[in-house]
Amino acid sequence: MAKKKATNITGPRSLLAVLILVVVALLGWWWFSSSRPDFEHYEEFGIEVPANYSIHGIDVSKYQQRINWEMVKEMVAEDVRIGFVFIKATEGLGNMDAQFNRNWRNAGDAGITRGAYHFFLAPKSGSEQAENFISRVELEKGDLPPVLDVEQTYGVTPDKLRAEVKAFLDRLEAHYGVKPIIYTNVEFYNKFLKGDFDNYPLWVAHYLRKDRPRIARNWAFWQYSETGNVNGIRGKVDFNVFNGDSTDFADLLIE
């Protein structure tokens, strides 16, 4: 009796097996990605650093005393390095941070992208405070836009606060030709600024979450820790991340 020709089922079965393996691999990758923490502890910096951001920075004032900016620039922990710094320049009507000129010059010489900020005193004239900043800070191509740091009302009414903030921002934008950044915390923004200043880039302070700040609007920078360590700086320093990639960051800089 003649043998029947064997049916060739190797091809379809092999294809099915490959498809199953691919699906299992994709499910495994999805589970691994979704189960990864949103932060990672870095012994070198002494803090937990958000894992989903590629551009990291700090902000400083006279309280960090004399900074060795070359050491700051050279510090690298795995894939994290200091890519930008915000430096306090002025406060109120006539004050300048004692370390501003030195920090501004040396951070630039070290090749760190820099930005300058003004600490706002709400009872004082916003336009006059802007003149204080303008008289001290000369921004160049490649610098970050100027920053208004507003965190307290000092007892003035919300309407008065918003009016003086607007006067400050308008004067800086007219002078530097770029929209300034607003720095504040989540609670202050939602209570006093929300709705009136939503078109300004926001640098927001919020320490209670490790993946993103708890604020509904879009933001450019997030200050997530005030207890970091950096080579070349005595004491603790604030840490920040930029919300975007290198192209987004370059687009924000002064042309």
mmCIF file of C-alpha atoms in Angstrom:
data_model
loop_
_atom_site.group_PDB
_atom_site.id
_atom_site.type_symbol
_atom_site.label_atom_id
_atom_site.label_comp_id
_atom_site.label_asym_id
_atom_site.label_seq_id
_atom_site.Cartn_x
_atom_site.Cartn_y
_atom_site.Cartn_z
ATOM 1 C CA MET A 1 0.000 0.000 0.000
ATOM 2 C CA ALA A 2 1.450 3.381 -0.992
ATOM 3 C CA LYS A 3 2.253 5.858 1.788
ATOM 4 C CA LYS A 4 0.364 9.100 1.859
ATOM 5 C CA LYS A 5 2.419 12.221 1.329
ATOM 6 C CA ALA A 6 3.042 13.904 4.680
ATOM 7 C CA THR A 7 1.359 17.234 5.119
ATOM 8 C CA ASN A 8 3.856 20.093 5.565
ATOM 9 C CA ILE A 9 2.800 21.901 8.768
ATOM 10 C CA THR A 10 6.259 23.022 9.848
ATOM 11 C CA GLY A 11 5.996 26.448 8.217
ATOM 12 C CA PRO A 12 2.678 27.585 9.770
ATOM 13 C CA ARG A 13 3.588 26.173 13.164
ATOM 14 C CA SER A 14 6.957 27.930 13.099
ATOM 15 C CA LEU A 15 5.314 31.226 12.162
ATOM 16 C CA LEU A 16 2.791 30.851 14.989
ATOM 17 C CA ALA A 17 5.578 30.127 17.460
ATOM 18 C CA VAL A 18 7.494 33.194 16.327
ATOM 19 C CA LEU A 19 4.392 35.383 16.681
ATOM 20 C CA ILE A 20 3.789 34.057 20.195
ATOM 21 C CA LEU A 21 7.388 34.797 21.161
ATOM 22 C CA VAL A 22 7.097 38.329 19.780
ATOM 23 C CA VAL A 23 3.885 38.975 21.729
ATOM 24 C CA VAL A 24 5.429 37.601 24.928
ATOM 25 C CA ALA A 25 8.510 39.769 24.414
ATOM 26 C CA LEU A 26 6.410 42.895 23.857
ATOM 27 C CA LEU A 27 4.308 42.182 26.923
ATOM 28 C CA GLY A 28 7.481 41.652 28.947
ATOM 29 C CA TRP A 29 8.966 44.929 27.711
ATOM 30 C CA TRP A 30 5.735 46.772 28.526
ATOM 31 C CA TRP A 31 5.618 45.300 32.019
ATOM 32 C CA PHE A 32 9.265 46.141 32.653
ATOM 33 C CA SER A 33 8.857 49.709 31.395
ATOM 34 C CA SER A 34 5.664 50.343 33.355
ATOM 35 C CA SER A 35 7.115 48.822 36.536
ATOM 36 C CA ARG A 36 10.350 50.835 36.455
ATOM 37 C CA PRO A 37 10.521 53.589 39.089
ATOM 38 C CA ASP A 38 10.078 57.181 37.944
ATOM 39 C CA PHE A 39 13.245 58.119 39.808
ATOM 40 C CA GLU A 40 16.667 56.763 40.629
ATOM 41 C CA HIS A 41 18.849 57.435 43.647
ATOM 42 C CA TYR A 42 22.247 58.907 42.840
ATOM 43 C CA GLU A 43 24.771 58.602 45.631
ATOM 44 C CA GLU A 44 26.948 61.282 44.037
ATOM 45 C CA PHE A 45 24.180 63.884 44.165
ATOM 46 C CA GLY A 46 22.674 62.548 47.391
ATOM 47 C CA ILE A 47 19.103 62.706 46.054
ATOM 48 C CA GLU A 48 16.562 60.815 43.982
ATOM 49 C CA VAL A 49 16.636 62.129 40.418
ATOM 50 C CA PRO A 50 13.578 61.896 38.096
ATOM 51 C CA ALA A 51 14.259 59.211 35.512
ATOM 52 C CA ASN A 52 12.301 60.509 32.526
ATOM 53 C CA TYR A 53 14.234 63.714 31.812
ATOM 54 C CA SER A 54 17.531 64.176 29.981
ATOM 55 C CA ILE A 55 18.499 67.789 30.779
ATOM 56 C CA HIS A 56 19.384 68.560 34.385
ATOM 57 C CA GLY A 57 20.368 71.750 36.165
ATOM 58 C CA ILE A 58 20.705 73.682 39.412
ATOM 59 C CA ASP A 59 19.983 77.168 40.755
ATOM 60 C CA VAL A 60 22.276 79.161 43.025
ATOM 61 C CA SER A 61 22.666 82.420 44.932
ATOM 62 C CA LYS A 62 25.075 83.943 47.429
ATOM 63 C CA TYR A 63 24.132 81.213 49.905
ATOM 64 C CA GLN A 64 26.239 78.723 47.950
ATOM 65 C CA GLN A 65 29.220 81.065 48.527
ATOM 66 C CA ARG A 66 32.172 80.792 46.093
ATOM 67 C CA ILE A 67 31.545 78.086 43.506
ATOM 68 C CA ASN A 68 34.137 76.181 41.490
ATOM 69 C CA TRP A 69 32.290 76.105 38.175
ATOM 70 C CA GLU A 70 34.849 73.905 36.433
ATOM 71 C CA MET A 71 34.163 71.178 39.019
ATOM 72 C CA VAL A 72 30.420 71.645 38.520
ATOM 73 C CA LYS A 73 30.831 71.255 34.765
ATOM 74 C CA GLU A 74 33.014 68.147 35.053
ATOM 75 C CA MET A 75 30.758 66.249 37.473
ATOM 76 C CA VAL A 76 28.974 63.313 35.853
ATOM 77 C CA ALA A 77 27.017 60.551 37.605
ATOM 78 C CA GLU A 78 26.178 57.805 35.110
ATOM 79 C CA ASP A 79 24.203 59.731 32.472
ATOM 80 C CA VAL A 80 23.402 62.830 34.564
ATOM 81 C CA ARG A 81 25.417 66.044 34.382
ATOM 82 C CA ILE A 82 24.674 69.697 35.152
ATOM 83 C CA GLY A 83 23.516 71.208 31.867
ATOM 84 C CA PHE A 84 22.171 74.578 33.012
ATOM 85 C CA VAL A 85 22.110 76.926 35.985
ATOM 86 C CA PHE A 86 19.791 79.706 37.119
ATOM 87 C CA ILE A 87 21.715 82.379 39.059
ATOM 88 C CA LYS A 88 20.163 84.950 41.383
ATOM 89 C CA ALA A 89 20.888 88.426 40.077
ATOM 90 C CA THR A 90 18.714 90.961 41.872
ATOM 91 C CA GLU A 91 16.036 91.523 44.506
ATOM 92 C CA GLY A 92 13.580 94.365 44.950
ATOM 93 C CA LEU A 93 14.462 97.870 43.832
ATOM 94 C CA GLY A 94 18.208 98.104 44.375
ATOM 95 C CA ASN A 95 19.717 94.899 45.649
ATOM 96 C CA MET A 96 22.086 92.666 43.692
ATOM 97 C CA ASP A 97 23.184 89.222 44.837
ATOM 98 C CA ALA A 98 26.727 89.438 46.212
ATOM 99 C CA GLN A 99 27.928 86.502 44.118
ATOM 100 C CA PHE A 100 26.066 87.271 40.897
ATOM 101 C CA ASN A 101 28.842 88.823 38.818
ATOM 102 C CA ARG A 102 31.304 86.103 39.760
ATOM 103 C CA ASN A 103 28.809 83.283 39.209
ATOM 104 C CA TRP A 104 27.597 84.740 35.917
ATOM 105 C CA ARG A 105 31.081 85.163 34.506
ATOM 106 C CA ASN A 106 32.543 81.867 35.701
ATOM 107 C CA ALA A 107 29.534 79.704 34.817
ATOM 108 C CA GLY A 108 29.707 81.130 31.298
ATOM 109 C CA ASP A 109 33.455 80.539 31.089
ATOM 110 C CA ALA A 110 32.896 76.916 32.154
ATOM 111 C CA GLY A 111 30.447 76.433 29.277
ATOM 112 C CA ILE A 112 27.324 75.919 31.392
ATOM 113 C CA THR A 113 24.111 77.367 29.967
ATOM 114 C CA ARG A 114 23.076 80.121 32.360
ATOM 115 C CA GLY A 115 20.000 82.125 33.266
ATOM 116 C CA ALA A 116 19.486 85.026 35.694
ATOM 117 C CA TYR A 117 16.571 85.538 38.057
ATOM 118 C CA HIS A 118 15.077 88.395 40.079
ATOM 119 C CA PHE A 119 13.476 87.876 43.503
ATOM 120 C CA PHE A 120 10.242 89.860 43.454
ATOM 121 C CA LEU A 121 8.989 92.043 46.317
ATOM 122 C CA ALA A 122 5.265 92.468 45.742
ATOM 123 C CA PRO A 123 4.799 95.801 47.618
ATOM 124 C CA LYS A 124 7.367 97.475 45.350
ATOM 125 C CA SER A 125 6.902 98.796 41.819
ATOM 126 C CA GLY A 126 7.184 96.039 39.239
ATOM 127 C CA SER A 127 8.565 98.323 36.554
ATOM 128 C CA GLU A 128 11.209 99.753 38.910
ATOM 129 C CA GLN A 129 12.245 96.263 39.973
ATOM 130 C CA ALA A 130 12.615 95.421 36.297
ATOM 131 C CA GLU A 131 14.981 98.369 35.885
ATOM 132 C CA ASN A 132 17.099 97.022 38.718
ATOM 133 C CA PHE A 133 17.427 93.708 36.877
ATOM 134 C CA ILE A 134 18.067 95.290 33.483
ATOM 135 C CA SER A 135 20.819 97.513 34.873
ATOM 136 C CA ARG A 136 22.685 94.474 36.244
ATOM 137 C CA VAL A 137 22.103 91.706 33.707
ATOM 138 C CA GLU A 138 23.319 91.667 30.128
ATOM 139 C CA LEU A 139 21.986 88.584 28.388
ATOM 140 C CA GLU A 140 23.826 87.083 25.429
ATOM 141 C CA LYS A 141 23.084 84.629 22.661
ATOM 142 C CA GLY A 142 22.725 81.167 24.164
ATOM 143 C CA ASP A 143 21.570 82.364 27.589
ATOM 144 C CA LEU A 144 18.238 81.366 29.090
ATOM 145 C CA PRO A 145 15.431 83.963 29.182
ATOM 146 C CA PRO A 146 15.239 86.201 32.277
ATOM 147 C CA VAL A 147 13.320 84.825 35.252
ATOM 148 C CA LEU A 148 10.861 86.402 37.687
ATOM 149 C CA ASP A 149 10.915 84.609 41.055
ATOM 150 C CA VAL A 150 7.600 85.403 42.769
ATOM 151 C CA GLU A 151 6.682 83.393 45.852
ATOM 152 C CA GLN A 152 5.096 85.745 48.418
ATOM 153 C CA THR A 153 2.423 88.449 48.527
ATOM 154 C CA TYR A 154 3.858 90.332 51.509
ATOM 155 C CA GLY A 155 0.276 91.279 52.353
ATOM 156 C CA VAL A 156 -0.663 93.032 49.106
ATOM 157 C CA THR A 157 -3.949 92.236 47.411
ATOM 158 C CA PRO A 158 -4.026 89.665 44.600
ATOM 159 C CA ASP A 159 -4.953 92.390 42.105
ATOM 160 C CA LYS A 160 -2.025 94.556 43.183
ATOM 161 C CA LEU A 161 0.326 91.559 42.985
ATOM 162 C CA ARG A 162 -0.787 90.666 39.466
ATOM 163 C CA ALA A 163 -0.520 94.265 38.281
ATOM 164 C CA GLU A 164 3.072 94.637 39.498
ATOM 165 C CA VAL A 165 4.056 91.210 38.150
ATOM 166 C CA LYS A 166 2.638 92.162 34.761
ATOM 167 C CA ALA A 167 4.525 95.467 34.782
ATOM 168 C CA PHE A 168 7.783 93.648 35.557
ATOM 169 C CA LEU A 169 7.293 91.034 32.856
ATOM 170 C CA ASP A 170 6.268 93.578 30.218
ATOM 171 C CA ARG A 171 9.358 95.711 30.854
ATOM 172 C CA LEU A 172 11.730 92.746 30.643
ATOM 173 C CA GLU A 173 10.121 91.434 27.472
ATOM 174 C CA ALA A 174 10.368 94.851 25.846
ATOM 175 C CA HIS A 175 14.043 95.147 26.778
ATOM 176 C CA TYR A 176 15.332 91.645 26.053
ATOM 177 C CA GLY A 177 12.957 90.764 23.224
ATOM 178 C CA VAL A 178 11.993 87.424 24.753
ATOM 179 C CA LYS A 179 9.160 86.288 27.004
ATOM 180 C CA PRO A 180 10.430 85.913 30.591
ATOM 181 C CA ILE A 181 10.097 82.736 32.655
ATOM 182 C CA ILE A 182 8.020 82.743 35.849
ATOM 183 C CA TYR A 183 9.335 80.805 38.852
ATOM 184 C CA THR A 184 6.992 79.944 41.709
ATOM 185 C CA ASN A 185 5.518 76.990 43.583
ATOM 186 C CA VAL A 186 2.384 75.092 42.625
ATOM 187 C CA GLU A 187 0.177 76.488 45.384
ATOM 188 C CA PHE A 188 1.157 80.111 44.760
ATOM 189 C CA TYR A 189 0.642 79.800 40.998
ATOM 190 C CA ASN A 190 -2.797 78.242 41.347
ATOM 191 C CA LYS A 191 -3.915 80.777 43.943
ATOM 192 C CA PHE A 192 -2.569 84.032 42.506
ATOM 193 C CA LEU A 193 -1.315 83.694 38.921
ATOM 194 C CA LYS A 194 -3.401 81.027 37.197
ATOM 195 C CA GLY A 195 -5.409 82.331 34.268
ATOM 196 C CA ASP A 196 -3.493 85.599 33.911
ATOM 197 C CA PHE A 197 0.028 84.324 33.158
ATOM 198 C CA ASP A 198 -0.549 80.938 31.532
ATOM 199 C CA ASN A 199 1.233 81.963 28.325
ATOM 200 C CA TYR A 200 4.579 82.465 30.091
ATOM 201 C CA PRO A 201 7.112 79.643 30.403
ATOM 202 C CA LEU A 202 6.821 78.230 33.911
ATOM 203 C CA TRP A 203 9.585 77.053 36.232
ATOM 204 C CA VAL A 204 7.683 75.354 39.020
ATOM 205 C CA ALA A 205 8.819 74.211 42.457
ATOM 206 C CA HIS A 206 7.192 71.070 43.801
ATOM 207 C CA TYR A 207 8.817 68.450 46.026
ATOM 208 C CA LEU A 208 5.952 66.073 46.820
ATOM 209 C CA ARG A 209 6.037 63.890 43.697
ATOM 210 C CA LYS A 210 8.966 62.086 42.116
ATOM 211 C CA ASP A 211 7.795 61.878 38.503
ATOM 212 C CA ARG A 212 6.335 65.324 37.735
ATOM 213 C CA PRO A 213 5.006 68.428 39.529
ATOM 214 C CA ARG A 214 1.343 68.375 40.499
ATOM 215 C CA ILE A 215 0.131 71.188 38.260
ATOM 216 C CA ALA A 216 -2.348 71.104 35.391
ATOM 217 C CA ARG A 217 -0.727 73.590 32.995
ATOM 218 C CA ASN A 218 2.368 72.970 30.892
ATOM 219 C CA TRP A 219 5.751 73.796 32.405
ATOM 220 C CA ALA A 220 9.322 74.224 31.192
ATOM 221 C CA PHE A 221 11.403 73.599 34.323
ATOM 222 C CA TRP A 222 10.736 71.676 37.521
ATOM 223 C CA GLN A 223 12.602 72.297 40.770
ATOM 224 C CA TYR A 224 12.200 68.928 42.470
ATOM 225 C CA SER A 225 14.786 69.002 45.278
ATOM 226 C CA GLU A 226 16.556 71.531 47.479
ATOM 227 C CA THR A 227 19.003 69.109 49.100
ATOM 228 C CA GLY A 228 21.340 68.048 46.304
ATOM 229 C CA ASN A 229 25.131 67.851 46.387
ATOM 230 C CA VAL A 230 27.393 68.986 43.539
ATOM 231 C CA ASN A 231 31.167 68.956 43.281
ATOM 232 C CA GLY A 232 32.530 72.480 43.609
ATOM 233 C CA ILE A 233 29.624 73.757 45.730
ATOM 234 C CA ARG A 234 29.593 73.932 49.522
ATOM 235 C CA GLY A 235 26.343 72.876 51.147
ATOM 236 C CA LYS A 236 23.059 71.907 49.564
ATOM 237 C CA VAL A 237 21.770 73.127 46.217
ATOM 238 C CA ASP A 238 18.441 73.073 44.359
ATOM 239 C CA PHE A 239 18.058 70.574 41.506
ATOM 240 C CA ASN A 240 15.898 71.039 38.397
ATOM 241 C CA VAL A 241 14.979 69.284 35.168
ATOM 242 C CA PHE A 242 13.926 70.666 31.799
ATOM 243 C CA ASN A 243 10.693 69.353 30.320
ATOM 244 C CA GLY A 244 11.839 68.507 26.799
ATOM 245 C CA ASP A 245 14.703 67.308 24.640
ATOM 246 C CA SER A 246 17.833 69.079 23.418
ATOM 247 C CA THR A 247 15.993 70.651 20.481
ATOM 248 C CA ASP A 248 13.295 72.075 22.754
ATOM 249 C CA PHE A 249 15.984 73.409 25.068
ATOM 250 C CA ALA A 250 17.874 75.083 22.224
ATOM 251 C CA ASP A 251 14.645 76.694 20.997
ATOM 252 C CA LEU A 252 14.167 78.331 24.407
ATOM 253 C CA LEU A 253 17.574 80.027 24.442
ATOM 254 C CA ILE A 254 18.150 83.637 23.421
ATOM 255 C CA GLU A 255 19.083 83.933 19.757
#
